[in-house]
């Protein structure tokens, strides 16, 4: 049995949301690592390299947020137009939308 478009759209939103959380956590962890390096008097080269890693992470965040907003909107639009979807899939999609809207 093929996977329904609603299930696919719901899973896309969940995956991108998880990716967004991962980048946010990575940025926070990387900033703490840089702060610890500076506090311990680490070599300037090491600090600079860690700042480059942080910059790369920060550059990914707007792209992920943009993709999340698009996938979220696609799912909402699909839900508004979907009439004969599986009840469980509808509930899962509604749960995902409400979780992301609460953030």
PDB file of N, CA and C in Angstrom:
ATOM      1  N   UNK A   1       0.850  -1.182   0.000  1.00  0.00           N
ATOM      2  CA  UNK A   1       0.000   0.000   0.000  1.00  0.00           C
ATOM      3  C   UNK A   1       0.894   1.243   0.000  1.00  0.00           C
ATOM      4  N   UNK A   2       0.678   2.150  -0.919  1.00  0.00           N
ATOM      5  CA  UNK A   2       1.526   3.348  -0.987  1.00  0.00           C
ATOM      6  C   UNK A   2       1.269   4.278   0.204  1.00  0.00           C
ATOM      7  N   UNK A   3       2.296   5.007   0.540  1.00  0.00           N
ATOM      8  CA  UNK A   3       2.196   5.963   1.638  1.00  0.00           C
ATOM      9  C   UNK A   3       1.414   7.176   1.139  1.00  0.00           C
ATOM     10  N   UNK A   4       0.500   7.655   1.972  1.00  0.00           N
ATOM     11  CA  UNK A   4      -0.351   8.767   1.555  1.00  0.00           C
ATOM     12  C   UNK A   4       0.441  10.085   1.535  1.00  0.00           C
ATOM     13  N   UNK A   5       0.020  11.016   0.710  1.00  0.00           N
ATOM     14  CA  UNK A   5       0.681  12.329   0.675  1.00  0.00           C
ATOM     15  C   UNK A   5       0.634  13.046   2.024  1.00  0.00           C
ATOM     16  N   UNK A   6      -0.448  12.839   2.772  1.00  0.00           N
ATOM     17  CA  UNK A   6      -0.552  13.471   4.096  1.00  0.00           C
ATOM     18  C   UNK A   6       0.530  12.944   5.022  1.00  0.00           C
ATOM     19  N   UNK A   7       0.747  11.649   5.016  1.00  0.00           N
ATOM     20  CA  UNK A   7       1.781  11.034   5.853  1.00  0.00           C
ATOM     21  C   UNK A   7       3.167  11.555   5.449  1.00  0.00           C
ATOM     22  N   UNK A   8       3.407  11.675   4.156  1.00  0.00           N
ATOM     23  CA  UNK A   8       4.693  12.175   3.667  1.00  0.00           C
ATOM     24  C   UNK A   8       4.906  13.609   4.120  1.00  0.00           C
ATOM     25  N   UNK A   9       3.906  14.452   3.944  1.00  0.00           N
ATOM     26  CA  UNK A   9       4.031  15.858   4.329  1.00  0.00           C
ATOM     27  C   UNK A   9       4.230  16.001   5.839  1.00  0.00           C
ATOM     28  N   UNK A  10       3.523  15.188   6.612  1.00  0.00           N
ATOM     29  CA  UNK A  10       3.679  15.217   8.071  1.00  0.00           C
ATOM     30  C   UNK A  10       5.091  14.825   8.470  1.00  0.00           C
ATOM     31  N   UNK A  11       5.616  13.773   7.862  1.00  0.00           N
ATOM     32  CA  UNK A  11       6.967  13.319   8.192  1.00  0.00           C
ATOM     33  C   UNK A  11       8.033  14.318   7.746  1.00  0.00           C
ATOM     34  N   UNK A  12       7.790  15.018   6.639  1.00  0.00           N
ATOM     35  CA  UNK A  12       8.731  16.048   6.188  1.00  0.00           C
ATOM     36  C   UNK A  12       8.811  17.162   7.234  1.00  0.00           C
ATOM     37  N   UNK A  13       7.652  17.601   7.723  1.00  0.00           N
ATOM     38  CA  UNK A  13       7.634  18.662   8.742  1.00  0.00           C
ATOM     39  C   UNK A  13       8.345  18.185  10.005  1.00  0.00           C
ATOM     40  N   UNK A  14       8.067  16.964  10.435  1.00  0.00           N
ATOM     41  CA  UNK A  14       8.721  16.437  11.635  1.00  0.00           C
ATOM     42  C   UNK A  14      10.233  16.378  11.464  1.00  0.00           C
ATOM     43  N   UNK A  15      10.684  15.917  10.302  1.00  0.00           N
ATOM     44  CA  UNK A  15      12.129  15.784  10.055  1.00  0.00           C
ATOM     45  C   UNK A  15      12.825  17.148  10.047  1.00  0.00           C
ATOM     46  N   UNK A  16      12.223  18.109   9.353  1.00  0.00           N
ATOM     47  CA  UNK A  16      12.846  19.438   9.276  1.00  0.00           C
ATOM     48  C   UNK A  16      12.817  20.116  10.637  1.00  0.00           C
ATOM     49  N   UNK A  17      11.751  19.913  11.397  1.00  0.00           N
ATOM     50  CA  UNK A  17      11.665  20.489  12.740  1.00  0.00           C
ATOM     51  C   UNK A  17      12.763  19.912  13.632  1.00  0.00           C
ATOM     52  N   UNK A  18      12.968  18.610  13.537  1.00  0.00           N
ATOM     53  CA  UNK A  18      14.029  17.958  14.311  1.00  0.00           C
ATOM     54  C   UNK A  18      15.401  18.492  13.895  1.00  0.00           C
ATOM     55  N   UNK A  19      15.579  18.694  12.598  1.00  0.00           N
ATOM     56  CA  UNK A  19      16.835  19.256  12.092  1.00  0.00           C
ATOM     57  C   UNK A  19      17.050  20.669  12.632  1.00  0.00           C
ATOM     58  N   UNK A  20      15.987  21.457  12.682  1.00  0.00           N
ATOM     59  CA  UNK A  20      16.061  22.820  13.218  1.00  0.00           C
ATOM     60  C   UNK A  20      16.493  22.809  14.681  1.00  0.00           C
ATOM     61  N   UNK A  21      15.891  21.925  15.456  1.00  0.00           N
ATOM     62  CA  UNK A  21      16.274  21.813  16.864  1.00  0.00           C
ATOM     63  C   UNK A  21      17.731  21.396  17.006  1.00  0.00           C
ATOM     64  N   UNK A  22      18.181  20.514  16.134  1.00  0.00           N
ATOM     65  CA  UNK A  22      19.569  20.059  16.163  1.00  0.00           C
ATOM     66  C   UNK A  22      20.554  21.187  15.896  1.00  0.00           C
ATOM     67  N   UNK A  23      20.247  22.029  14.907  1.00  0.00           N
ATOM     68  CA  UNK A  23      21.127  23.156  14.611  1.00  0.00           C
ATOM     69  C   UNK A  23      21.144  24.167  15.761  1.00  0.00           C
ATOM     70  N   UNK A  24      19.991  24.405  16.368  1.00  0.00           N
ATOM     71  CA  UNK A  24      19.942  25.327  17.509  1.00  0.00           C
ATOM     72  C   UNK A  24      20.792  24.801  18.667  1.00  0.00           C
ATOM     73  N   UNK A  25      20.661  23.507  18.936  1.00  0.00           N
ATOM     74  CA  UNK A  25      21.436  22.898  20.018  1.00  0.00           C
ATOM     75  C   UNK A  25      22.929  22.905  19.692  1.00  0.00           C
ATOM     76  N   UNK A  26      23.258  22.617  18.438  1.00  0.00           N
ATOM     77  CA  UNK A  26      24.660  22.612  18.021  1.00  0.00           C
ATOM     78  C   UNK A  26      25.283  24.005  18.175  1.00  0.00           C
ATOM     79  N   UNK A  27      24.533  25.037  17.805  1.00  0.00           N
ATOM     80  CA  UNK A  27      25.041  26.410  17.932  1.00  0.00           C
ATOM     81  C   UNK A  27      25.297  26.749  19.397  1.00  0.00           C
ATOM     82  N   UNK A  28      24.386  26.352  20.252  1.00  0.00           N
ATOM     83  CA  UNK A  28      24.540  26.615  21.684  1.00  0.00           C
ATOM     84  C   UNK A  28      25.751  25.874  22.257  1.00  0.00           C
ATOM     85  N   UNK A  29      25.893  24.618  21.881  1.00  0.00           N
ATOM     86  CA  UNK A  29      27.021  23.813  22.347  1.00  0.00           C
ATOM     87  C   UNK A  29      28.346  24.380  21.845  1.00  0.00           C
ATOM     88  N   UNK A  30      28.353  24.779  20.593  1.00  0.00           N
ATOM     89  CA  UNK A  30      29.578  25.327  20.002  1.00  0.00           C
ATOM     90  C   UNK A  30      29.967  26.633  20.685  1.00  0.00           C
ATOM     91  N   UNK A  31      28.984  27.469  21.012  1.00  0.00           N
ATOM     92  CA  UNK A  31      29.278  28.734  21.696  1.00  0.00           C
ATOM     93  C   UNK A  31      29.877  28.466  23.076  1.00  0.00           C
ATOM     94  N   UNK A  32      29.336  27.473  23.771  1.00  0.00           N
ATOM     95  CA  UNK A  32      29.889  27.114  25.080  1.00  0.00           C
ATOM     96  C   UNK A  32      31.328  26.608  24.936  1.00  0.00           C
ATOM     97  N   UNK A  33      31.582  25.839  23.892  1.00  0.00           N
ATOM     98  CA  UNK A  33      32.931  25.322  23.642  1.00  0.00           C
ATOM     99  C   UNK A  33      33.908  26.478  23.405  1.00  0.00           C
ATOM    100  N   UNK A  34      33.476  27.472  22.624  1.00  0.00           N
ATOM    101  CA  UNK A  34      34.320  28.637  22.353  1.00  0.00           C
ATOM    102  C   UNK A  34      34.582  29.410  23.639  1.00  0.00           C
ATOM    103  N   UNK A  35      33.535  29.607  24.428  1.00  0.00           N
ATOM    104  CA  UNK A  35      33.693  30.323  25.703  1.00  0.00           C
ATOM    105  C   UNK A  35      34.674  29.601  26.620  1.00  0.00           C
ATOM    106  N   UNK A  36      34.598  28.271  26.657  1.00  0.00           N
ATOM    107  CA  UNK A  36      35.520  27.493  27.485  1.00  0.00           C
ATOM    108  C   UNK A  36      36.957  27.601  26.973  1.00  0.00           C
ATOM    109  N   UNK A  37      37.117  27.587  25.650  1.00  0.00           N
ATOM    110  CA  UNK A  37      38.459  27.732  25.081  1.00  0.00           C
ATOM    111  C   UNK A  37      39.057  29.090  25.433  1.00  0.00           C
ATOM    112  N   UNK A  38      38.256  30.130  25.322  1.00  0.00           N
ATOM    113  CA  UNK A  38      38.730  31.481  25.640  1.00  0.00           C
ATOM    114  C   UNK A  38      39.070  31.585  27.120  1.00  0.00           C
ATOM    115  N   UNK A  39      38.199  31.030  27.966  1.00  0.00           N
ATOM    116  CA  UNK A  39      38.420  31.091  29.409  1.00  0.00           C
ATOM    117  C   UNK A  39      39.677  30.320  29.822  1.00  0.00           C
ATOM    118  N   UNK A  40      39.979  29.246  29.123  1.00  0.00           N
ATOM    119  CA  UNK A  40      41.152  28.448  29.481  1.00  0.00           C
ATOM    120  C   UNK A  40      42.427  28.950  28.806  1.00  0.00           C
ATOM    121  N   UNK A  41      42.310  30.013  28.009  1.00  0.00           N
ATOM    122  CA  UNK A  41      43.484  30.592  27.368  1.00  0.00           C
ATOM    123  C   UNK A  41      44.015  29.744  26.232  1.00  0.00           C
ATOM    124  N   UNK A  42      43.133  29.124  25.495  1.00  0.00           N
ATOM    125  CA  UNK A  42      43.541  28.249  24.382  1.00  0.00           C
ATOM    126  C   UNK A  42      44.197  29.070  23.269  1.00  0.00           C
ATOM    127  N   UNK A  43      44.877  28.365  22.412  1.00  0.00           N
ATOM    128  CA  UNK A  43      45.554  28.972  21.279  1.00  0.00           C
ATOM    129  C   UNK A  43      44.539  29.705  20.389  1.00  0.00           C
ATOM    130  N   UNK A  44      44.956  30.853  19.880  1.00  0.00           N
ATOM    131  CA  UNK A  44      44.074  31.684  19.040  1.00  0.00           C
ATOM    132  C   UNK A  44      43.597  30.921  17.801  1.00  0.00           C
ATOM    133  N   UNK A  45      44.445  30.086  17.253  1.00  0.00           N
ATOM    134  CA  UNK A  45      44.084  29.285  16.082  1.00  0.00           C
ATOM    135  C   UNK A  45      42.905  28.366  16.389  1.00  0.00           C
ATOM    136  N   UNK A  46      42.964  27.692  17.542  1.00  0.00           N
ATOM    137  CA  UNK A  46      41.875  26.791  17.943  1.00  0.00           C
ATOM    138  C   UNK A  46      40.566  27.556  18.118  1.00  0.00           C
ATOM    139  N   UNK A  47      40.637  28.711  18.743  1.00  0.00           N
ATOM    140  CA  UNK A  47      39.443  29.532  18.964  1.00  0.00           C
ATOM    141  C   UNK A  47      38.873  29.972  17.618  1.00  0.00           C
ATOM    142  N   UNK A  48      39.736  30.409  16.727  1.00  0.00           N
ATOM    143  CA  UNK A  48      39.294  30.875  15.413  1.00  0.00           C
ATOM    144  C   UNK A  48      38.623  29.745  14.630  1.00  0.00           C
ATOM    145  N   UNK A  49      39.193  28.553  14.674  1.00  0.00           N
ATOM    146  CA  UNK A  49      38.610  27.409  13.966  1.00  0.00           C
ATOM    147  C   UNK A  49      37.235  27.049  14.547  1.00  0.00           C
ATOM    148  N   UNK A  50      37.111  27.112  15.861  1.00  0.00           N
ATOM    149  CA  UNK A  50      35.816  26.812  16.481  1.00  0.00           C
ATOM    150  C   UNK A  50      34.774  27.880  16.132  1.00  0.00           C
ATOM    151  N   UNK A  51      35.229  29.128  15.991  1.00  0.00           N
ATOM    152  CA  UNK A  51      34.314  30.195  15.566  1.00  0.00           C
ATOM    153  C   UNK A  51      33.855  29.966  14.133  1.00  0.00           C
ATOM    154  N   UNK A  52      34.724  29.429  13.289  1.00  0.00           N
ATOM    155  CA  UNK A  52      34.340  29.101  11.908  1.00  0.00           C
ATOM    156  C   UNK A  52      33.265  28.018  11.903  1.00  0.00           C
ATOM    157  N   UNK A  53      33.422  27.032  12.779  1.00  0.00           N
ATOM    158  CA  UNK A  53      32.425  25.964  12.876  1.00  0.00           C
ATOM    159  C   UNK A  53      31.086  26.559  13.320  1.00  0.00           C
ATOM    160  N   UNK A  54      31.132  27.462  14.300  1.00  0.00           N
ATOM    161  CA  UNK A  54      29.914  28.126  14.772  1.00  0.00           C
ATOM    162  C   UNK A  54      29.265  28.935  13.653  1.00  0.00           C
ATOM    163  N   UNK A  55      30.070  29.660  12.901  1.00  0.00           N
ATOM    164  CA  UNK A  55      29.538  30.456  11.788  1.00  0.00           C
ATOM    165  C   UNK A  55      28.846  29.568  10.751  1.00  0.00           C
ATOM    166  N   UNK A  56      29.429  28.423  10.460  1.00  0.00           N
ATOM    167  CA  UNK A  56      28.815  27.504   9.500  1.00  0.00           C
ATOM    168  C   UNK A  56      27.454  27.016  10.008  1.00  0.00           C
ATOM    169  N   UNK A  57      27.397  26.728  11.287  1.00  0.00           N
ATOM    170  CA  UNK A  57      26.134  26.290  11.883  1.00  0.00           C
ATOM    171  C   UNK A  57      25.105  27.406  11.821  1.00  0.00           C
ATOM    172  N   UNK A  58      25.517  28.616  12.166  1.00  0.00           N
ATOM    173  CA  UNK A  58      24.590  29.745  12.162  1.00  0.00           C
ATOM    174  C   UNK A  58      24.093  30.069  10.756  1.00  0.00           C
ATOM    175  N   UNK A  59      24.899  29.788   9.751  1.00  0.00           N
ATOM    176  CA  UNK A  59      24.475  30.029   8.376  1.00  0.00           C
ATOM    177  C   UNK A  59      23.394  29.045   7.942  1.00  0.00           C
ATOM    178  N   UNK A  60      23.354  27.874   8.545  1.00  0.00           N
ATOM    179  CA  UNK A  60      22.356  26.869   8.180  1.00  0.00           C
ATOM    180  C   UNK A  60      20.987  27.153   8.798  1.00  0.00           C
ATOM    181  N   UNK A  61      20.950  27.848   9.914  1.00  0.00           N
ATOM    182  CA  UNK A  61      19.696  28.046  10.644  1.00  0.00           C
ATOM    183  C   UNK A  61      18.638  28.777   9.814  1.00  0.00           C
ATOM    184  N   UNK A  62      18.943  29.884   9.136  1.00  0.00           N
ATOM    185  CA  UNK A  62      17.891  30.541   8.344  1.00  0.00           C
ATOM    186  C   UNK A  62      17.327  29.646   7.230  1.00  0.00           C
ATOM    187  N   UNK A  63      18.197  28.856   6.597  1.00  0.00           N
ATOM    188  CA  UNK A  63      17.732  27.956   5.546  1.00  0.00           C
ATOM    189  C   UNK A  63      16.777  26.902   6.103  1.00  0.00           C
ATOM    190  N   UNK A  64      17.128  26.338   7.247  1.00  0.00           N
ATOM    191  CA  UNK A  64      16.281  25.313   7.850  1.00  0.00           C
ATOM    192  C   UNK A  64      14.939  25.923   8.274  1.00  0.00           C
ATOM    193  N   UNK A  65      14.979  27.113   8.840  1.00  0.00           N
ATOM    194  CA  UNK A  65      13.733  27.772   9.261  1.00  0.00           C
ATOM    195  C   UNK A  65      12.846  28.071   8.049  1.00  0.00           C
ATOM    196  N   UNK A  66      13.470  28.462   6.944  1.00  0.00           N
ATOM    197  CA  UNK A  66      12.716  28.742   5.721  1.00  0.00           C
ATOM    198  C   UNK A  66      12.075  27.460   5.188  1.00  0.00           C
ATOM    199  N   UNK A  67      12.840  26.364   5.164  1.00  0.00           N
ATOM    200  CA  UNK A  67      12.298  25.093   4.697  1.00  0.00           C
ATOM    201  C   UNK A  67      11.197  24.582   5.620  1.00  0.00           C
ATOM    202  N   UNK A  68      11.363  24.801   6.927  1.00  0.00           N
ATOM    203  CA  UNK A  68      10.341  24.391   7.888  1.00  0.00           C
ATOM    204  C   UNK A  68       9.054  25.178   7.663  1.00  0.00           C
ATOM    205  N   UNK A  69       9.180  26.477   7.469  1.00  0.00           N
ATOM    206  CA  UNK A  69       7.994  27.308   7.238  1.00  0.00           C
ATOM    207  C   UNK A  69       7.263  26.855   5.973  1.00  0.00           C
ATOM    208  N   UNK A  70       8.010  26.531   4.929  1.00  0.00           N
ATOM    209  CA  UNK A  70       7.394  26.082   3.680  1.00  0.00           C
ATOM    210  C   UNK A  70       6.694  24.732   3.858  1.00  0.00           C
ATOM    211  N   UNK A  71       7.358  23.791   4.505  1.00  0.00           N
ATOM    212  CA  UNK A  71       6.770  22.467   4.718  1.00  0.00           C
ATOM    213  C   UNK A  71       5.545  22.560   5.631  1.00  0.00           C
ATOM    214  N   UNK A  72       5.633  23.409   6.635  1.00  0.00           N
ATOM    215  CA  UNK A  72       4.520  23.624   7.562  1.00  0.00           C
ATOM    216  C   UNK A  72       3.321  24.183   6.804  1.00  0.00           C
ATOM    217  N   UNK A  73       3.558  25.161   5.941  1.00  0.00           N
ATOM    218  CA  UNK A  73       2.489  25.768   5.152  1.00  0.00           C
ATOM    219  C   UNK A  73       1.889  24.747   4.180  1.00  0.00           C
ATOM    220  N   UNK A  74       2.734  23.937   3.554  1.00  0.00           N
ATOM    221  CA  UNK A  74       2.244  22.889   2.657  1.00  0.00           C
ATOM    222  C   UNK A  74       1.324  21.922   3.403  1.00  0.00           C
ATOM    223  N   UNK A  75       1.736  21.537   4.599  1.00  0.00           N
ATOM    224  CA  UNK A  75       0.927  20.610   5.392  1.00  0.00           C
ATOM    225  C   UNK A  75      -0.398  21.251   5.782  1.00  0.00           C
ATOM    226  N   UNK A  76      -0.362  22.492   6.206  1.00  0.00           N
ATOM    227  CA  UNK A  76      -1.607  23.185   6.564  1.00  0.00           C
ATOM    228  C   UNK A  76      -2.550  23.283   5.364  1.00  0.00           C
ATOM    229  N   UNK A  77      -2.015  23.662   4.225  1.00  0.00           N
ATOM    230  CA  UNK A  77      -2.840  23.773   3.015  1.00  0.00           C
ATOM    231  C   UNK A  77      -3.424  22.417   2.629  1.00  0.00           C
ATOM    232  N   UNK A  78      -2.630  21.385   2.744  1.00  0.00           N
ATOM    233  CA  UNK A  78      -3.102  20.055   2.393  1.00  0.00           C
ATOM    234  C   UNK A  78      -4.221  19.623   3.339  1.00  0.00           C
ATOM    235  N   UNK A  79      -4.064  19.930   4.626  1.00  0.00           N
ATOM    236  CA  UNK A  79      -5.096  19.572   5.600  1.00  0.00           C
ATOM    237  C   UNK A  79      -6.410  20.293   5.315  1.00  0.00           C
ATOM    238  N   UNK A  80      -6.321  21.536   4.893  1.00  0.00           N
ATOM    239  CA  UNK A  80      -7.532  22.301   4.592  1.00  0.00           C
ATOM    240  C   UNK A  80      -8.285  21.712   3.406  1.00  0.00           C
ATOM    241  N   UNK A  81      -7.577  21.107   2.469  1.00  0.00           N
ATOM    242  CA  UNK A  81      -8.196  20.585   1.257  1.00  0.00           C
ATOM    243  C   UNK A  81      -8.431  19.076   1.269  1.00  0.00           C
ATOM    244  N   UNK A  82      -7.914  18.401   2.274  1.00  0.00           N
ATOM    245  CA  UNK A  82      -8.036  16.939   2.342  1.00  0.00           C
ATOM    246  C   UNK A  82      -9.377  16.567   2.965  1.00  0.00           C
ATOM    247  N   UNK A  83     -10.084  15.679   2.300  1.00  0.00           N
ATOM    248  CA  UNK A  83     -11.412  15.310   2.786  1.00  0.00           C
ATOM    249  C   UNK A  83     -11.508  13.853   3.205  1.00  0.00           C
ATOM    250  N   UNK A  84     -10.821  12.981   2.544  1.00  0.00           N
ATOM    251  CA  UNK A  84     -10.959  11.560   2.865  1.00  0.00           C
ATOM    252  C   UNK A  84      -9.619  10.943   3.248  1.00  0.00           C
ATOM    253  N   UNK A  85      -9.036  11.479   4.307  1.00  0.00           N
ATOM    254  CA  UNK A  85      -7.762  10.956   4.806  1.00  0.00           C
ATOM    255  C   UNK A  85      -8.027  10.049   6.000  1.00  0.00           C
ATOM    256  N   UNK A  86      -7.057   9.232   6.294  1.00  0.00           N
ATOM    257  CA  UNK A  86      -7.128   8.339   7.435  1.00  0.00           C
ATOM    258  C   UNK A  86      -7.177   9.159   8.731  1.00  0.00           C
ATOM    259  N   UNK A  87      -8.011   8.755   9.665  1.00  0.00           N
ATOM    260  CA  UNK A  87      -8.195   9.488  10.921  1.00  0.00           C
ATOM    261  C   UNK A  87      -6.872   9.589  11.690  1.00  0.00           C
ATOM    262  N   UNK A  88      -6.141   8.493  11.767  1.00  0.00           N
ATOM    263  CA  UNK A  88      -4.869   8.502  12.509  1.00  0.00           C
ATOM    264  C   UNK A  88      -3.873   9.473  11.884  1.00  0.00           C
ATOM    265  N   UNK A  89      -3.825   9.488  10.563  1.00  0.00           N
ATOM    266  CA  UNK A  89      -2.914  10.405   9.874  1.00  0.00           C
ATOM    267  C   UNK A  89      -3.328  11.856  10.102  1.00  0.00           C
ATOM    268  N   UNK A  90      -4.627  12.114  10.084  1.00  0.00           N
ATOM    269  CA  UNK A  90      -5.107  13.477  10.354  1.00  0.00           C
ATOM    270  C   UNK A  90      -4.738  13.926  11.762  1.00  0.00           C
ATOM    271  N   UNK A  91      -4.925  13.035  12.724  1.00  0.00           N
ATOM    272  CA  UNK A  91      -4.588  13.378  14.107  1.00  0.00           C
ATOM    273  C   UNK A  91      -3.098  13.633  14.270  1.00  0.00           C
ATOM    274  N   UNK A  92      -2.285  12.802  13.647  1.00  0.00           N
ATOM    275  CA  UNK A  92      -0.836  12.987  13.725  1.00  0.00           C
ATOM    276  C   UNK A  92      -0.432  14.322  13.107  1.00  0.00           C
ATOM    277  N   UNK A  93      -1.008  14.652  11.951  1.00  0.00           N
ATOM    278  CA  UNK A  93      -0.701  15.921  11.285  1.00  0.00           C
ATOM    279  C   UNK A  93      -1.129  17.105  12.154  1.00  0.00           C
ATOM    280  N   UNK A  94      -2.300  17.015  12.754  1.00  0.00           N
ATOM    281  CA  UNK A  94      -2.776  18.096  13.628  1.00  0.00           C
ATOM    282  C   UNK A  94      -1.872  18.245  14.852  1.00  0.00           C
ATOM    283  N   UNK A  95      -1.421  17.131  15.395  1.00  0.00           N
ATOM    284  CA  UNK A  95      -0.515  17.169  16.561  1.00  0.00           C
ATOM    285  C   UNK A  95       0.798  17.852  16.182  1.00  0.00           C
ATOM    286  N   UNK A  96       1.352  17.501  15.039  1.00  0.00           N
ATOM    287  CA  UNK A  96       2.614  18.088  14.584  1.00  0.00           C
ATOM    288  C   UNK A  96       2.443  19.602  14.389  1.00  0.00           C
ATOM    289  N   UNK A  97       1.355  19.993  13.770  1.00  0.00           N
ATOM    290  CA  UNK A  97       1.104  21.421  13.532  1.00  0.00           C
ATOM    291  C   UNK A  97       0.967  22.167  14.851  1.00  0.00           C
ATOM    292  N   UNK A  98       0.229  21.599  15.795  1.00  0.00           N
ATOM    293  CA  UNK A  98       0.048  22.295  17.083  1.00  0.00           C
ATOM    294  C   UNK A  98       1.348  22.359  17.879  1.00  0.00           C
ATOM    295  N   UNK A  99       2.180  21.319  17.800  1.00  0.00           N
ATOM    296  CA  UNK A  99       3.468  21.340  18.513  1.00  0.00           C
ATOM    297  C   UNK A  99       4.379  22.433  17.964  1.00  0.00           C
ATOM    298  N   UNK A 100       4.429  22.552  16.648  1.00  0.00           N
ATOM    299  CA  UNK A 100       5.310  23.538  16.033  1.00  0.00           C
ATOM    300  C   UNK A 100       4.755  24.952  16.242  1.00  0.00           C
ATOM    301  N   UNK A 101       3.446  25.088  16.190  1.00  0.00           N
ATOM    302  CA  UNK A 101       2.831  26.416  16.404  1.00  0.00           C
ATOM    303  C   UNK A 101       3.066  26.912  17.830  1.00  0.00           C
ATOM    304  N   UNK A 102       3.192  25.967  18.778  1.00  0.00           N
ATOM    305  CA  UNK A 102       3.420  26.349  20.173  1.00  0.00           C
ATOM    306  C   UNK A 102       4.845  26.831  20.415  1.00  0.00           C
ATOM    307  N   UNK A 103       5.773  26.517  19.517  1.00  0.00           N
ATOM    308  CA  UNK A 103       7.184  26.893  19.704  1.00  0.00           C
ATOM    309  C   UNK A 103       7.409  28.284  19.261  1.00  0.00           C
TER     310      UNK A 103
END
